[in-house]
Amino acid sequence: LSSSSAASDVYKRQLMHSEELAVQEAALPLFRQFVDARTADFAVRHRDVIAQFGRFPHRNAALGRVSSAEELAFLQTPGSGF
């Protein structure tokens, strides 16, 4: 994970974009250790969305999922998109 290689970047993206809370939680210490603070904060934001909704609401339409009223409200919040 510490490498700046393309393979390492793909691995980090997979962790950050997982909709599994356990993966998100396990990845945060790695992000804090191996990437810059801005990217680590971005990973925290991703984890927070999964903790709140169990999925990324902005993916719902593309995946044919029905959004809850809470998810729709969240998506209207400035800064909610990635």
Coordinates of N, CA and C in Angstrom, one line a residue:
L1 N 0.8 -1.2 0.0 CA 0.0 0.0 0.0 C 0.8 1.3 0.0
S2 N 2.1 1.2 0.5 CA 2.9 2.4 0.6 C 3.5 2.8 -0.8
S3 N 3.4 1.9 -1.7 CA 4.0 2.2 -3.0 C 3.1 3.3 -3.8
S4 N 3.7 4.1 -4.6 CA 2.9 5.0 -5.4 C 2.6 4.4 -6.8
S5 N 2.8 3.1 -6.9 CA 2.6 2.5 -8.2 C 1.1 2.5 -8.6
A6 N 0.9 2.3 -9.9 CA -0.5 2.2 -10.4 C -1.3 1.1 -9.7
A7 N -0.6 0.0 -9.4 CA -1.3 -1.1 -8.7 C -1.7 -0.7 -7.3
S8 N -0.8 0.0 -6.6 CA -1.2 0.4 -5.3 C -2.3 1.4 -5.3
D9 N -2.4 2.3 -6.3 CA -3.4 3.3 -6.4 C -4.8 2.6 -6.6
V10 N -4.8 1.5 -7.5 CA -6.0 0.8 -7.8 C -6.5 0.1 -6.5
Y11 N -5.5 -0.5 -5.7 CA -5.9 -1.2 -4.5 C -6.5 -0.2 -3.5
K12 N -5.9 1.0 -3.4 CA -6.5 2.0 -2.4 C -7.9 2.4 -2.9
R13 N -8.1 2.6 -4.2 CA -9.4 3.0 -4.6 C -10.4 1.9 -4.3
Q14 N -10.0 0.7 -4.5 CA -11.0 -0.4 -4.2 C -11.4 -0.4 -2.7
L15 N -10.5 -0.1 -1.8 CA -10.8 -0.1 -0.4 C -11.8 1.1 -0.2
M16 N -11.4 2.3 -0.7 CA -12.2 3.5 -0.5 C -13.7 3.3 -1.0
H17 N -13.8 2.6 -2.1 CA -15.1 2.5 -2.8 C -15.9 1.3 -2.4
S18 N -15.4 0.5 -1.5 CA -16.2 -0.6 -1.0 C -17.5 -0.2 -0.3
E19 N -18.5 -0.9 -0.4 CA -19.8 -0.6 0.3 C -19.9 -1.5 1.6
E20 N -18.8 -2.1 2.0 CA -18.7 -2.9 3.2 C -18.1 -2.1 4.3
L21 N -18.8 -1.9 5.4 CA -18.3 -1.0 6.4 C -17.0 -1.6 7.0
A22 N -17.0 -2.9 7.2 CA -15.8 -3.5 7.7 C -14.5 -3.2 6.9
V23 N -14.7 -3.2 5.6 CA -13.6 -2.9 4.7 C -13.2 -1.4 4.9
Q24 N -14.2 -0.5 5.0 CA -13.9 0.9 5.2 C -13.2 1.1 6.5
E25 N -13.7 0.5 7.5 CA -13.0 0.6 8.9 C -11.6 0.1 8.8
A26 N -11.3 -1.0 8.2 CA -10.0 -1.6 8.2 C -9.1 -0.7 7.3
A27 N -9.6 0.0 6.3 CA -8.8 0.8 5.4 C -8.3 2.1 6.0
L28 N -9.1 2.7 6.9 CA -8.8 4.0 7.4 C -7.4 4.1 8.0
P29 N -6.9 3.2 8.9 CA -5.6 3.3 9.4 C -4.5 3.3 8.2
L30 N -4.8 2.5 7.2 CA -3.8 2.4 6.1 C -3.8 3.8 5.3
F31 N -4.9 4.4 5.1 CA -5.0 5.7 4.5 C -4.2 6.7 5.3
R32 N -4.5 6.7 6.6 CA -3.8 7.7 7.5 C -2.3 7.5 7.5
Q33 N -1.9 6.3 7.3 CA -0.4 6.0 7.3 C 0.3 6.3 6.0
F34 N -0.4 5.9 4.9 CA 0.3 5.9 3.6 C -0.1 6.9 2.6
V35 N -1.1 7.8 2.9 CA -1.4 8.8 1.9 C -1.5 10.2 2.5
D36 N -1.6 11.2 1.7 CA -1.6 12.6 2.3 C -2.9 12.8 3.1
A37 N -2.9 13.8 3.9 CA -4.0 14.1 4.8 C -5.3 14.4 4.0
R38 N -5.2 15.0 2.9 CA -6.4 15.3 2.1 C -7.1 14.0 1.6
T39 N -6.3 13.1 1.1 CA -6.8 11.8 0.7 C -7.4 11.0 1.8
A40 N -6.7 11.0 3.0 CA -7.2 10.3 4.2 C -8.5 10.9 4.6
D41 N -8.7 12.2 4.6 CA -9.9 12.8 4.9 C -11.0 12.4 4.0
F42 N -10.7 12.3 2.7 CA -11.6 11.8 1.7 C -12.1 10.4 2.0
A43 N -11.2 9.6 2.4 CA -11.5 8.2 2.8 C -12.5 8.2 4.0
V44 N -12.2 9.1 5.0 CA -13.1 9.2 6.1 C -14.5 9.6 5.7
R45 N -14.6 10.5 4.7 CA -16.0 10.9 4.2 C -16.7 9.7 3.6
H46 N -15.9 8.9 2.8 CA -16.5 7.7 2.2 C -17.0 6.7 3.3
R47 N -16.2 6.5 4.3 CA -16.6 5.6 5.4 C -17.8 6.1 6.1
D48 N -17.9 7.4 6.3 CA -19.0 8.0 7.0 C -20.3 7.8 6.2
V49 N -20.3 7.9 4.9 CA -21.5 7.6 4.1 C -21.9 6.2 4.2
I50 N -21.0 5.2 4.2 CA -21.3 3.8 4.3 C -21.8 3.6 5.8
A51 N -21.2 4.2 6.8 CA -21.7 4.0 8.1 C -23.2 4.5 8.3
Q52 N -23.5 5.6 7.6 CA -24.8 6.2 7.7 C -25.9 5.4 6.8
F53 N -25.5 5.0 5.6 CA -26.5 4.4 4.7 C -26.3 2.9 4.4
G54 N -25.1 2.4 4.6 CA -24.8 1.1 4.2 C -24.5 0.9 2.7
R55 N -24.4 2.0 2.0 CA -24.1 2.0 0.6 C -23.8 3.5 0.2
F56 N -23.4 3.6 -1.0 CA -23.2 5.0 -1.6 C -24.5 5.4 -2.3
P57 N -25.3 6.3 -1.8 CA -26.5 6.7 -2.4 C -26.4 7.2 -3.8
H58 N -25.3 7.8 -4.2 CA -25.1 8.3 -5.5 C -25.0 7.2 -6.6
R59 N -24.8 6.0 -6.1 CA -24.7 4.9 -7.1 C -26.1 4.3 -7.3
N60 N -27.1 4.7 -6.6 CA -28.4 4.0 -6.6 C -29.0 4.0 -8.0
A61 N -29.1 5.1 -8.7 CA -29.7 5.1 -10.0 C -29.0 4.2 -11.0
A62 N -27.7 4.3 -11.0 CA -26.9 3.5 -11.9 C -27.0 2.0 -11.7
L63 N -27.3 1.6 -10.4 CA -27.4 0.2 -10.1 C -28.9 -0.2 -10.0
G64 N -29.8 0.6 -10.3 CA -31.2 0.3 -10.3 C -31.8 0.1 -8.9
R65 N -31.1 0.8 -7.9 CA -31.6 0.7 -6.5 C -32.6 1.9 -6.2
V66 N -33.5 1.6 -5.4 CA -34.5 2.7 -5.0 C -33.8 3.5 -3.8
S67 N -33.8 4.8 -3.9 CA -33.3 5.6 -2.9 C -34.3 5.9 -1.8
S68 N -33.9 5.9 -0.6 CA -34.8 6.3 0.5 C -34.9 7.8 0.5
A69 N -35.9 8.3 1.3 CA -36.1 9.7 1.4 C -34.8 10.4 2.0
E70 N -34.2 9.7 3.0 CA -33.0 10.2 3.7 C -31.9 10.2 2.7
E71 N -31.7 9.2 1.8 CA -30.7 9.3 0.8 C -30.9 10.4 -0.2
L72 N -32.1 10.6 -0.6 CA -32.4 11.7 -1.6 C -32.1 13.0 -0.9
A73 N -32.4 13.2 0.3 CA -32.1 14.5 1.0 C -30.6 14.6 1.1
F74 N -29.9 13.6 1.4 CA -28.4 13.6 1.5 C -27.8 14.1 0.2
L75 N -28.3 13.5 -0.9 CA -27.8 13.8 -2.2 C -28.0 15.3 -2.6
Q76 N -28.9 15.9 -2.0 CA -29.2 17.4 -2.3 C -28.3 18.3 -1.4
T77 N -27.6 17.7 -0.5 CA -26.7 18.4 0.4 C -25.4 18.8 -0.3
P78 N -25.0 20.1 -0.3 CA -23.8 20.5 -0.9 C -22.6 19.7 -0.4
G79 N -21.7 19.2 -1.3 CA -20.6 18.4 -0.9 C -20.8 17.0 -0.7
S80 N -22.0 16.5 -1.0 CA -22.4 15.1 -0.7 C -21.8 14.2 -1.8
G81 N -21.5 14.7 -3.0 CA -21.0 13.9 -4.1 C -19.5 13.7 -4.0
F82 N -19.0 12.8 -4.6 CA -17.6 12.5 -4.6 C -17.0 12.8 -6.0

